[in-house]
Short mmCIF file of C-alpha atoms in Angstrom, two decimals:
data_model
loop_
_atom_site.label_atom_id
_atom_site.label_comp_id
_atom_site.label_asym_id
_atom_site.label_seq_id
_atom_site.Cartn_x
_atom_site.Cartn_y
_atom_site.Cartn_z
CA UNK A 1 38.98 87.09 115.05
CA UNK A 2 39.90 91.06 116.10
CA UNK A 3 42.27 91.11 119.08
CA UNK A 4 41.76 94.96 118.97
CA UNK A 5 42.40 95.41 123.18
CA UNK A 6 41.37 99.10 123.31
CA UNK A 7 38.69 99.65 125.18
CA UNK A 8 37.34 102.23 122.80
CA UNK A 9 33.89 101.76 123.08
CA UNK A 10 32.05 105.15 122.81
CA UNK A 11 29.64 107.02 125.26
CA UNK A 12 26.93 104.43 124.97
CA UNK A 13 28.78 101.54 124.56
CA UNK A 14 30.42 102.54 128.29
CA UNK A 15 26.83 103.35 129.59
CA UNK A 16 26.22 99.80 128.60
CA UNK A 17 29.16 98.57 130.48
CA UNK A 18 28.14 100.01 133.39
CA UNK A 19 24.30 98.87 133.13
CA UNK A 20 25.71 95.18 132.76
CA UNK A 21 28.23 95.63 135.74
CA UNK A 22 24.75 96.42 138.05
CA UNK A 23 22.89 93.63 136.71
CA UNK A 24 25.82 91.46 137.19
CA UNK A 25 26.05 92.50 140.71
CA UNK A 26 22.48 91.39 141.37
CA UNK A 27 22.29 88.48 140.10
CA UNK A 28 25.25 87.45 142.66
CA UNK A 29 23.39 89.23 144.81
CA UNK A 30 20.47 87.34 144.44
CA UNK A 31 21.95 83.95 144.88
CA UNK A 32 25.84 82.65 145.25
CA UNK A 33 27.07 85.33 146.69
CA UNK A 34 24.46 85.77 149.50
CA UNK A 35 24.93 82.07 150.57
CA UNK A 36 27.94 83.05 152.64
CA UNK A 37 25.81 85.13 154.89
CA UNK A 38 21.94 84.68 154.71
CA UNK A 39 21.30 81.15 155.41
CA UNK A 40 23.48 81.81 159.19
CA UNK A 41 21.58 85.45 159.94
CA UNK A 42 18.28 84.15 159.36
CA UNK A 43 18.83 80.78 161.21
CA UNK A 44 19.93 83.02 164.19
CA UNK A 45 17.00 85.50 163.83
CA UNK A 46 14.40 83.03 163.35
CA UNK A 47 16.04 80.51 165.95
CA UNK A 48 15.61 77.61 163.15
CA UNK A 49 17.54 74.44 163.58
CA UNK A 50 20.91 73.42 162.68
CA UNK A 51 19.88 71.68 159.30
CA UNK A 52 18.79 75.08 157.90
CA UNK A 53 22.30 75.90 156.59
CA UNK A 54 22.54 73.14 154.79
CA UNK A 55 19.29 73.47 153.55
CA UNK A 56 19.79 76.65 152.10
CA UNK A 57 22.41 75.30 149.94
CA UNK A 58 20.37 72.18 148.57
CA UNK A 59 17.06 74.53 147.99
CA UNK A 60 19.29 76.74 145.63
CA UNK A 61 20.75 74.25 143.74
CA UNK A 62 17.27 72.86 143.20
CA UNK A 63 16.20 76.37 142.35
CA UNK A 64 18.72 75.76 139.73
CA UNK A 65 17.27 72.55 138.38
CA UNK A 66 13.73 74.02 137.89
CA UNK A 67 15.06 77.09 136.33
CA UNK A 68 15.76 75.02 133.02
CA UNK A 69 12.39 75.18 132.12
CA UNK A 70 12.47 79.16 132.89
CA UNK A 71 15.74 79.81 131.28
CA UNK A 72 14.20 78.27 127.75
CA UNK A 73 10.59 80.33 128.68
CA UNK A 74 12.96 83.27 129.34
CA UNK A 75 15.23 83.19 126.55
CA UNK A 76 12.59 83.00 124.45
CA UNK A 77 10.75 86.05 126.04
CA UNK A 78 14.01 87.56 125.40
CA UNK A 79 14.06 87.09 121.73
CA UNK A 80 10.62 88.92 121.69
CA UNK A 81 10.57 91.07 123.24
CA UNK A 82 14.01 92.36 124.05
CA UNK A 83 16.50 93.00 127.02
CA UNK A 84 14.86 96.11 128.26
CA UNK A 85 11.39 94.70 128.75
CA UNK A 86 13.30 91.65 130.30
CA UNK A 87 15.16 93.79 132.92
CA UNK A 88 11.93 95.75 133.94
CA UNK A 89 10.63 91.99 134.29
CA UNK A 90 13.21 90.59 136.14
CA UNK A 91 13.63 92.90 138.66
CA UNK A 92 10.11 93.11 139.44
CA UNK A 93 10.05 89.79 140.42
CA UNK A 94 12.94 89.32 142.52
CA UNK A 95 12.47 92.33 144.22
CA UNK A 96 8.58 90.39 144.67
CA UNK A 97 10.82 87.82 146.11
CA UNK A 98 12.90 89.39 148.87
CA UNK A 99 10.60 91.36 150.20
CA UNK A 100 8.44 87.56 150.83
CA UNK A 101 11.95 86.07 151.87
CA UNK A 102 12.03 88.69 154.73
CA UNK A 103 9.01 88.92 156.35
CA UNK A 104 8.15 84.99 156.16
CA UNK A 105 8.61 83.17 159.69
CA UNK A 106 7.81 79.79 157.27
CA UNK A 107 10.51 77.93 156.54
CA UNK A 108 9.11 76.31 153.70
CA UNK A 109 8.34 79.64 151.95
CA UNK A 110 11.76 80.76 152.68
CA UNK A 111 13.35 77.48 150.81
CA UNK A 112 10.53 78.42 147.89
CA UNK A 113 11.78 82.30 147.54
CA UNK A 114 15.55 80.70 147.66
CA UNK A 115 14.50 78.38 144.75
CA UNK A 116 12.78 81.21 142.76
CA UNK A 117 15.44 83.50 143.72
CA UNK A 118 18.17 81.28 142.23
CA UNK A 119 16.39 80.50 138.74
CA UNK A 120 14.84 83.61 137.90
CA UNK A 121 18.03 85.93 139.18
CA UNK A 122 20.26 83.60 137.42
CA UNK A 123 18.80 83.30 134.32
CA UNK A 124 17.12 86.90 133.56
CA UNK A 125 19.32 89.19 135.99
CA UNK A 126 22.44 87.00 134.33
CA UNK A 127 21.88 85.29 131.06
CA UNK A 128 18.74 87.06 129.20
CA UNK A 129 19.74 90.56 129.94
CA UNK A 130 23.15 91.62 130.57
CA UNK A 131 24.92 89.15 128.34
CA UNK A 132 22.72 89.66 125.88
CA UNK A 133 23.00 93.10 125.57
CA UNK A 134 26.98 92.28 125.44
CA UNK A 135 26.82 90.27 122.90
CA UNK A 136 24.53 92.40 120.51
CA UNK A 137 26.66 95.51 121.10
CA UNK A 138 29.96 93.96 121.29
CA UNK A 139 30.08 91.31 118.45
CA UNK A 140 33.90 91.40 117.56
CA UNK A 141 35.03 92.95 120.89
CA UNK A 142 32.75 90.99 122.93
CA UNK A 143 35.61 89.48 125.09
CA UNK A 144 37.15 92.70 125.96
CA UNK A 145 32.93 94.79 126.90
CA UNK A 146 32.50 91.65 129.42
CA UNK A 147 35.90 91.87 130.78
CA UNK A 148 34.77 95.08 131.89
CA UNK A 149 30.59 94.81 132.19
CA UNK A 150 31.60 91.40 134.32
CA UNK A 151 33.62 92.95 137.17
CA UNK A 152 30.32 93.48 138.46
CA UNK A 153 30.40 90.02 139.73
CA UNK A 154 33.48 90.16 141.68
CA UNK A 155 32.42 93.52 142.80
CA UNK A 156 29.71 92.33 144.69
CA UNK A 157 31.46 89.35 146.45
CA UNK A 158 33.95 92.11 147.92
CA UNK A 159 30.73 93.84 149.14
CA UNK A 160 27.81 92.57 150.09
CA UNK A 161 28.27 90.21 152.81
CA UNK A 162 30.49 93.86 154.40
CA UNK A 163 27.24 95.48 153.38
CA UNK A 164 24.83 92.95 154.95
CA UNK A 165 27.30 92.45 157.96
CA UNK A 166 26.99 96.13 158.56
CA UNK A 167 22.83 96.41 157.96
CA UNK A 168 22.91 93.45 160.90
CA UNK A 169 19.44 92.37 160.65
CA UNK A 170 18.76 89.91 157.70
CA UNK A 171 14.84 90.92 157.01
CA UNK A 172 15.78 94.68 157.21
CA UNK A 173 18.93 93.49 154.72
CA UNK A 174 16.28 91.89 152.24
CA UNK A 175 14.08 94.40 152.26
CA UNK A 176 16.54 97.19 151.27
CA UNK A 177 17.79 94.26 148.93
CA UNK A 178 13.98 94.09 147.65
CA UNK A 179 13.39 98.31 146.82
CA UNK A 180 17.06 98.19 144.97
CA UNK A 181 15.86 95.69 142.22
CA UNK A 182 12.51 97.60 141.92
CA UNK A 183 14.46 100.91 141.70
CA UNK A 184 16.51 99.30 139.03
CA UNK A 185 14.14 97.67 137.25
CA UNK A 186 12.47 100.99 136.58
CA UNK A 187 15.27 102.72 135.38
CA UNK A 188 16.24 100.07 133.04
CA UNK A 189 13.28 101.41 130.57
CA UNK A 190 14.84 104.49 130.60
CA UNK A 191 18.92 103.71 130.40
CA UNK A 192 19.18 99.65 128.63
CA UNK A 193 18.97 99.35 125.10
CA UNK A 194 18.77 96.49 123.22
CA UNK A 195 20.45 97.42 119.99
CA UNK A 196 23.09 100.31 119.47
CA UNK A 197 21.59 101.30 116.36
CA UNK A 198 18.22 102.33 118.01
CA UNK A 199 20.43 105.25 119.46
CA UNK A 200 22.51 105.90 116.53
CA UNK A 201 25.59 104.15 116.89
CA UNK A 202 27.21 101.18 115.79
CA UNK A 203 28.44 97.87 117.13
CA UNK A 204 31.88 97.92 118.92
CA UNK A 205 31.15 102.18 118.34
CA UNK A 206 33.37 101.07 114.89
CA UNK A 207 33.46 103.98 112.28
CA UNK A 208 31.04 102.85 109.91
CA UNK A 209 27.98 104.18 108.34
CA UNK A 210 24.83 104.16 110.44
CA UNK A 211 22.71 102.93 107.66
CA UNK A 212 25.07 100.10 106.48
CA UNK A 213 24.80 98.69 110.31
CA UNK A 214 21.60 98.53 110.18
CA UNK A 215 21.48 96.80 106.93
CA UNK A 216 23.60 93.87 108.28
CA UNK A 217 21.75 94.13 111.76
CA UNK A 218 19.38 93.27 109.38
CA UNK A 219 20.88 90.26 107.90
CA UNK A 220 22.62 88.88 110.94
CA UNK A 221 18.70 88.84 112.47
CA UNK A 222 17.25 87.43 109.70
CA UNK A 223 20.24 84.43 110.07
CA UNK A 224 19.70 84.30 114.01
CA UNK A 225 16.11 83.08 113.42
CA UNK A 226 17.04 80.43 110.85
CA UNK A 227 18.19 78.83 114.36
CA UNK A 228 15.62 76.74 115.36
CA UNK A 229 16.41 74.71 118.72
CA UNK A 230 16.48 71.63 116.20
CA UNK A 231 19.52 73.42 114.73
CA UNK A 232 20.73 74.10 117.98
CA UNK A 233 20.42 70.83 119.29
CA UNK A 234 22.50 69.15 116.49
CA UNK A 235 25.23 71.46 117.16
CA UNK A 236 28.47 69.82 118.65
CA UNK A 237 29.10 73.37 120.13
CA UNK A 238 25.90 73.66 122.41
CA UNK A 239 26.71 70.86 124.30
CA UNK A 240 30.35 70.98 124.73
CA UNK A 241 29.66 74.42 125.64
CA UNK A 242 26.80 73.59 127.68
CA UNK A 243 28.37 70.59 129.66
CA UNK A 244 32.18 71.88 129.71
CA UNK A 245 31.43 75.78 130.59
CA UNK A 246 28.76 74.38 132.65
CA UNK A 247 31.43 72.68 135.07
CA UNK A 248 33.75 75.10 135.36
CA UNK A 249 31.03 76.96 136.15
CA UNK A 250 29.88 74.78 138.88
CA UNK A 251 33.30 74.78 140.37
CA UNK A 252 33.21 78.30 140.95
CA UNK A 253 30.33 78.19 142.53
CA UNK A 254 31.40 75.41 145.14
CA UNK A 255 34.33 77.69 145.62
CA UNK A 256 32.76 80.86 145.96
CA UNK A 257 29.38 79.96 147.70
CA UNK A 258 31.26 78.17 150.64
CA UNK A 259 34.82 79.88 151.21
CA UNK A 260 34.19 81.44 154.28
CA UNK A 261 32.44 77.93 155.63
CA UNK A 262 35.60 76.14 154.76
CA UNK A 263 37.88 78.94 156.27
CA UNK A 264 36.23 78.85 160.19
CA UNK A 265 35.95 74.78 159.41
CA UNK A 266 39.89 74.98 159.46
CA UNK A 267 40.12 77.10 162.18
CA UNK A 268 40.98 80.27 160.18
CA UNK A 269 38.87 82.92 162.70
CA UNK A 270 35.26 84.52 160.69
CA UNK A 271 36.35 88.35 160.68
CA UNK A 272 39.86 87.06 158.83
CA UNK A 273 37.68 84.44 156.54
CA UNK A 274 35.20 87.46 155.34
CA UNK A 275 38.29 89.45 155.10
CA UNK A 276 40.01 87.06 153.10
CA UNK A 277 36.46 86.59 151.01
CA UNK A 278 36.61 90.61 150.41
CA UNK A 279 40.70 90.19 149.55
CA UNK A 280 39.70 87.14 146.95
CA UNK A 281 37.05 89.39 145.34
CA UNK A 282 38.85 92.26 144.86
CA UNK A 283 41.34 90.36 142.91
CA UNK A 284 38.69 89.01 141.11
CA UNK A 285 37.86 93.01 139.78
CA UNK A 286 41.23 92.56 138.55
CA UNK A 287 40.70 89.05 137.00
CA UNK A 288 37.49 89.83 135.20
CA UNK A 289 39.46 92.12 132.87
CA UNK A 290 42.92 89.82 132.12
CA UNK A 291 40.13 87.28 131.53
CA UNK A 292 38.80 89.46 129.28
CA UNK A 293 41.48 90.20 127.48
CA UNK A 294 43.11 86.92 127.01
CA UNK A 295 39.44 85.71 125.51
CA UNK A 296 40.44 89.45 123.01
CA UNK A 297 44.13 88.70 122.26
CA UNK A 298 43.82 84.28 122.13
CA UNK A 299 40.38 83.64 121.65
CA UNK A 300 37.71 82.93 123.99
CA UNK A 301 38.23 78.79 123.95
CA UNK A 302 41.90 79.33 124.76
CA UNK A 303 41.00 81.53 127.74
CA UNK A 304 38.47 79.03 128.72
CA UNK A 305 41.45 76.23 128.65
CA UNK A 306 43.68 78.35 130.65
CA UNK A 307 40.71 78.89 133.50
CA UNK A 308 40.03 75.30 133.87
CA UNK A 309 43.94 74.40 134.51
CA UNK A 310 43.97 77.87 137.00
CA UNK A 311 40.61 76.65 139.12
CA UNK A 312 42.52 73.06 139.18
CA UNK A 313 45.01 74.44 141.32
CA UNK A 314 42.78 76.64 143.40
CA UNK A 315 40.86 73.38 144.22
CA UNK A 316 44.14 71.58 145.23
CA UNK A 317 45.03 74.82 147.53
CA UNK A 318 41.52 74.24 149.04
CA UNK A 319 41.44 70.48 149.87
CA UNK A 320 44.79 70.89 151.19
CA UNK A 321 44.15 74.10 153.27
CA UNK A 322 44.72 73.45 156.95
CA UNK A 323 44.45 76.69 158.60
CA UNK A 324 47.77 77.83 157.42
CA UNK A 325 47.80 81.41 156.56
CA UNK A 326 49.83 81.28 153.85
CA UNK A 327 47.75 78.78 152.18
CA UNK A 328 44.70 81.11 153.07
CA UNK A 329 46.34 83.95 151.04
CA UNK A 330 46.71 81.79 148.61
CA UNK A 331 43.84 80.36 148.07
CA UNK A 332 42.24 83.91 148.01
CA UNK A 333 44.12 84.46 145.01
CA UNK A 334 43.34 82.07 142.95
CA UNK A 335 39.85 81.59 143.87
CA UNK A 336 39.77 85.50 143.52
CA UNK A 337 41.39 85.79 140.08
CA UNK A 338 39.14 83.17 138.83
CA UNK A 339 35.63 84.63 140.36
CA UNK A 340 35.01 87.43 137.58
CA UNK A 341 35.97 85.03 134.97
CA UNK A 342 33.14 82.69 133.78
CA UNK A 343 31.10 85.78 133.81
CA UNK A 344 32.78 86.71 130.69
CA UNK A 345 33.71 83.30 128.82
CA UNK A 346 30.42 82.00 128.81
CA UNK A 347 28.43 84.63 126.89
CA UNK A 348 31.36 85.30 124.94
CA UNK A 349 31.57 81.72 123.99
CA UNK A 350 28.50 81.36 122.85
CA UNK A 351 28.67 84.52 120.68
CA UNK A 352 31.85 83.20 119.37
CA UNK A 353 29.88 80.02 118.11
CA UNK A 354 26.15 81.54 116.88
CA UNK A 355 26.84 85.25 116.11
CA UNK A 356 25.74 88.46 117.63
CA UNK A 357 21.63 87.87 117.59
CA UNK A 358 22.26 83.61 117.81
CA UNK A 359 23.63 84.11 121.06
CA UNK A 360 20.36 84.69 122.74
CA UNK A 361 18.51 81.99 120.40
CA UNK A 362 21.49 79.28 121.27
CA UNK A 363 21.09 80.48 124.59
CA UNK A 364 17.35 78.86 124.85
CA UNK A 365 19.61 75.57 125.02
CA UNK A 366 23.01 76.39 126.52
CA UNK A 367 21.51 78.37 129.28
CA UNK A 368 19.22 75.32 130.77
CA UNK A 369 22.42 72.55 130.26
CA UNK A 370 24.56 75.37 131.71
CA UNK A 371 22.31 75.66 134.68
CA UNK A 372 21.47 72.10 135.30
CA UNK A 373 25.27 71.37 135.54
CA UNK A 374 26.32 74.74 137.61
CA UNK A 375 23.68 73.81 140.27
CA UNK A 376 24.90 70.40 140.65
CA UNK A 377 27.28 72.25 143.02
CA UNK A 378 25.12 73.23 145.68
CA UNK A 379 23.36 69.93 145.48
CA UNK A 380 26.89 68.26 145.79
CA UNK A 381 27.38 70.59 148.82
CA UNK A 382 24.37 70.09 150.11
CA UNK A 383 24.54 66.33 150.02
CA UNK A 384 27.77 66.24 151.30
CA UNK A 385 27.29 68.45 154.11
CA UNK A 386 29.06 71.56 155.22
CA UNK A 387 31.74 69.39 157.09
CA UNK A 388 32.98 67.26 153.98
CA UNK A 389 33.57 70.42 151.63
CA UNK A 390 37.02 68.57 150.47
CA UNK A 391 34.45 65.45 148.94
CA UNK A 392 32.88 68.01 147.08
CA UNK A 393 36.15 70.13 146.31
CA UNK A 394 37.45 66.32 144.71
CA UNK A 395 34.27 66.09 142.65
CA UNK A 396 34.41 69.47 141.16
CA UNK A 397 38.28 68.40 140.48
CA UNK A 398 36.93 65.66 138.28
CA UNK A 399 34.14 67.75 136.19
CA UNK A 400 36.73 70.55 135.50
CA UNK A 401 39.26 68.14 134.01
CA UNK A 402 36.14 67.00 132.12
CA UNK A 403 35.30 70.31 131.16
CA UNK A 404 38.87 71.35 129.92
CA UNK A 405 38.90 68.63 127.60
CA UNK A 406 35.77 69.20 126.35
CA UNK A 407 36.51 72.56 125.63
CA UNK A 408 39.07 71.73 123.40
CA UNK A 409 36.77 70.15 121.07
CA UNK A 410 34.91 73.53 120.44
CA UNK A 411 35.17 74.47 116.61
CA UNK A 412 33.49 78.01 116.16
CA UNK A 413 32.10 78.04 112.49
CA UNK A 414 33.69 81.22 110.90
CA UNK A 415 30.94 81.25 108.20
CA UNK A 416 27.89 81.09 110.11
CA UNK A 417 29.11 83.80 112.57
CA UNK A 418 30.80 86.35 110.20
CA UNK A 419 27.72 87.13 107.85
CA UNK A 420 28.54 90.65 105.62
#
């Protein structure tokens, strides 16, 4: 393991950063983030019924339950053809998406571009491109480039419902929403790259020589595709991984995708929930990087362990919030501090288990159990209702005790991931 915590990743290495940190941004964007806003404006500018908000939230968690079969179509695509041609790809389509999602007046198209929304912004937008381009650049410092690249997420939950707020109409919102990912998809064949040898540097920018990288880029490739999802599939690690990561991921989601909901619900007034929303994810700028590098200085699993136990408390401050300020402030930290952090530990996880090139072929598996299990929190929600958030705050209670013990079971093979 190198607990090296300088951030001493070169020129490119920091352009890379900041690519990630957009793409990050977008995919929130593009799906939990939004929920706190969109599903209300365009109720009120369509004049839909009252059953639309909740039907927002159940339409996105199915969007996450079909994008299984994308995420393995898309990882695979990935390991083809590459990151960069994945980005351009990705942001095609969803910008496709919200420009449908604002000029519909049919509600069942709207619930479609939510669905698509969810599973092809989560998976490419998230999984296929920015944390694989972490993971390939950043093998041994991998913790420490997505404590960084991963504020990104946090980033956007302090902005864009302020940004949407202030735009006022939804459809205009979506449409602006729409041109972005185009933009961004079309710069993203000029500034991501999937490997940093193919512009002369090294992995983790360490001082070694150009041509002996790319003779164990070489090898470490060569051991990546050895991994056939058979292999994957009888690894203990892809499913504790899968399952546990999966639920803490899922309570973040219920937390984040909801908080302003269960602020009003409490009788905490809007302006001071959104407020308290922006207040959480700024925090959470903060959080991304000590998550970071505590998964640098202990190792990613112990970081992991140490999330779980922090989101169990956040979840207690939440079922027990009763429109107490104090407890409001409170829960805005810890639901803050946490926000920017499965970002990171996931990919980083996985790299820590299959290497720098198996993260993208485990990922074919993780990604689809990961997503299955993370959008079991909307469903919950959904199913629930918007009025029993503290059932589905208990339920998320379970699954991350669950997923803390699980955790503990993961046993990175130091052999398979350390090829020289």
């Amino acid at each position: 393991m190198n607990n090296n915590t300088k951030s001493n990743f070169g020129k490119w290495g920091w352009s890379m950063i900041i690519y990630c940190a957009i793409s990050y941004y977008l995919a929130a964007a593009l799906s939990t983030d939004a929920l706190n806003w969109f599903p209300s404006a365009f109720q009120a500018y369509h004049g839909w019924g009252e059953e639309f908000v909740n039907m927002c939230n159940s339409m996105a968690g199915i969007g996450g339950w079909i994008g299984v079969a994308a995420a393995i179509v898309f990882s695979i695509m990935t390991a083809k053809r590459g990151s960069r041609f994945m980005a351009l790809f990705g942001n095609i389509i969803t910008g496709v998406l919200c420009l449908v999602m604002a000029f519909t007046n049919s509600q069942p198209v709207f619930y479609l571009m939510i669905i698509c929304l969810t599973f092809v912004g989560g998976n490419i937008q998230l999984n296929c491109v920015p944390n694989n381009i972490m993971n390939v650049w950043f093998p041994k410092k991998k913790g420490l480039a997505l404590g960084w690249a991963s504020m990104g997420l946090p980033i956007c939950t302090a902005t864009i419902i302020v940004i949407f707020s202030a735009i006022g109409n939804p459809r205009t919102a979506y449409i602006m929403l729409g041109v972005v990912c185009f933009v961004f998809g079309i710069v993203s064949l000029f500034w991501a790259k999937n490997t940093p040898e193919e512009v002369g540097c090294t992995p983790d920018n360490e001082p070694v020589d150009l041509e002996a990288a790319k003779a164990l880029m070489e090898k470490q490739e060569a051991a990546a595709k050895k991994m056939t999802m058979g292999v994957i599939a009888k690894d203990k690690n892809t499913w504790l991984i899968g399952i546990g990561h999966g639920l803490l991921w899922m309570t973040t989601i219920g937390l984040v995708s909801n908080f302003v909901t269960k602020m009003v619900m409490t009788g905490i007034d809007s302006n001071f929930a959104v407020m308290m929303l922006t207040v959480a994810a700024v925090i959470g700028i903060v959080g991304s990087y000590i998550w970071g590098w505590l998964d640098q200085k202990f190792s990613t699993k112990t970081a992991s362990i140490i999330y779980g136990v922090w989101y169990l408390v956040a979840l207690l401050i939440m079922i027990f919030q009763n429109g107490s300020t104090a407890l409001v402030v409170l829960a805005a930290i810890f639901v803050g501090f946490g926000i920017g952090g499965i970002g990171n530990l996931i990919p980083s996880i996985i790299g820590t288990c299959f290497g720098r090139f198996g993260f993208i072929q485990a990922n074919r598996l993780i990604a689809p159990i990961n997503t299955v299990v993370r959008s079991t929190a909307l469903i919950i929600i959904g199913a629930v209702g918007v009025a029993n958030l503290n059932t589905a705050y208990m339920i998320f209670f379970v699954g991350s005790v669950i997923a803390i013990v699980m955790i503990c079971f993961i046993k990175p093979d130091e052999k398979k991931v350390n090829i020289q």
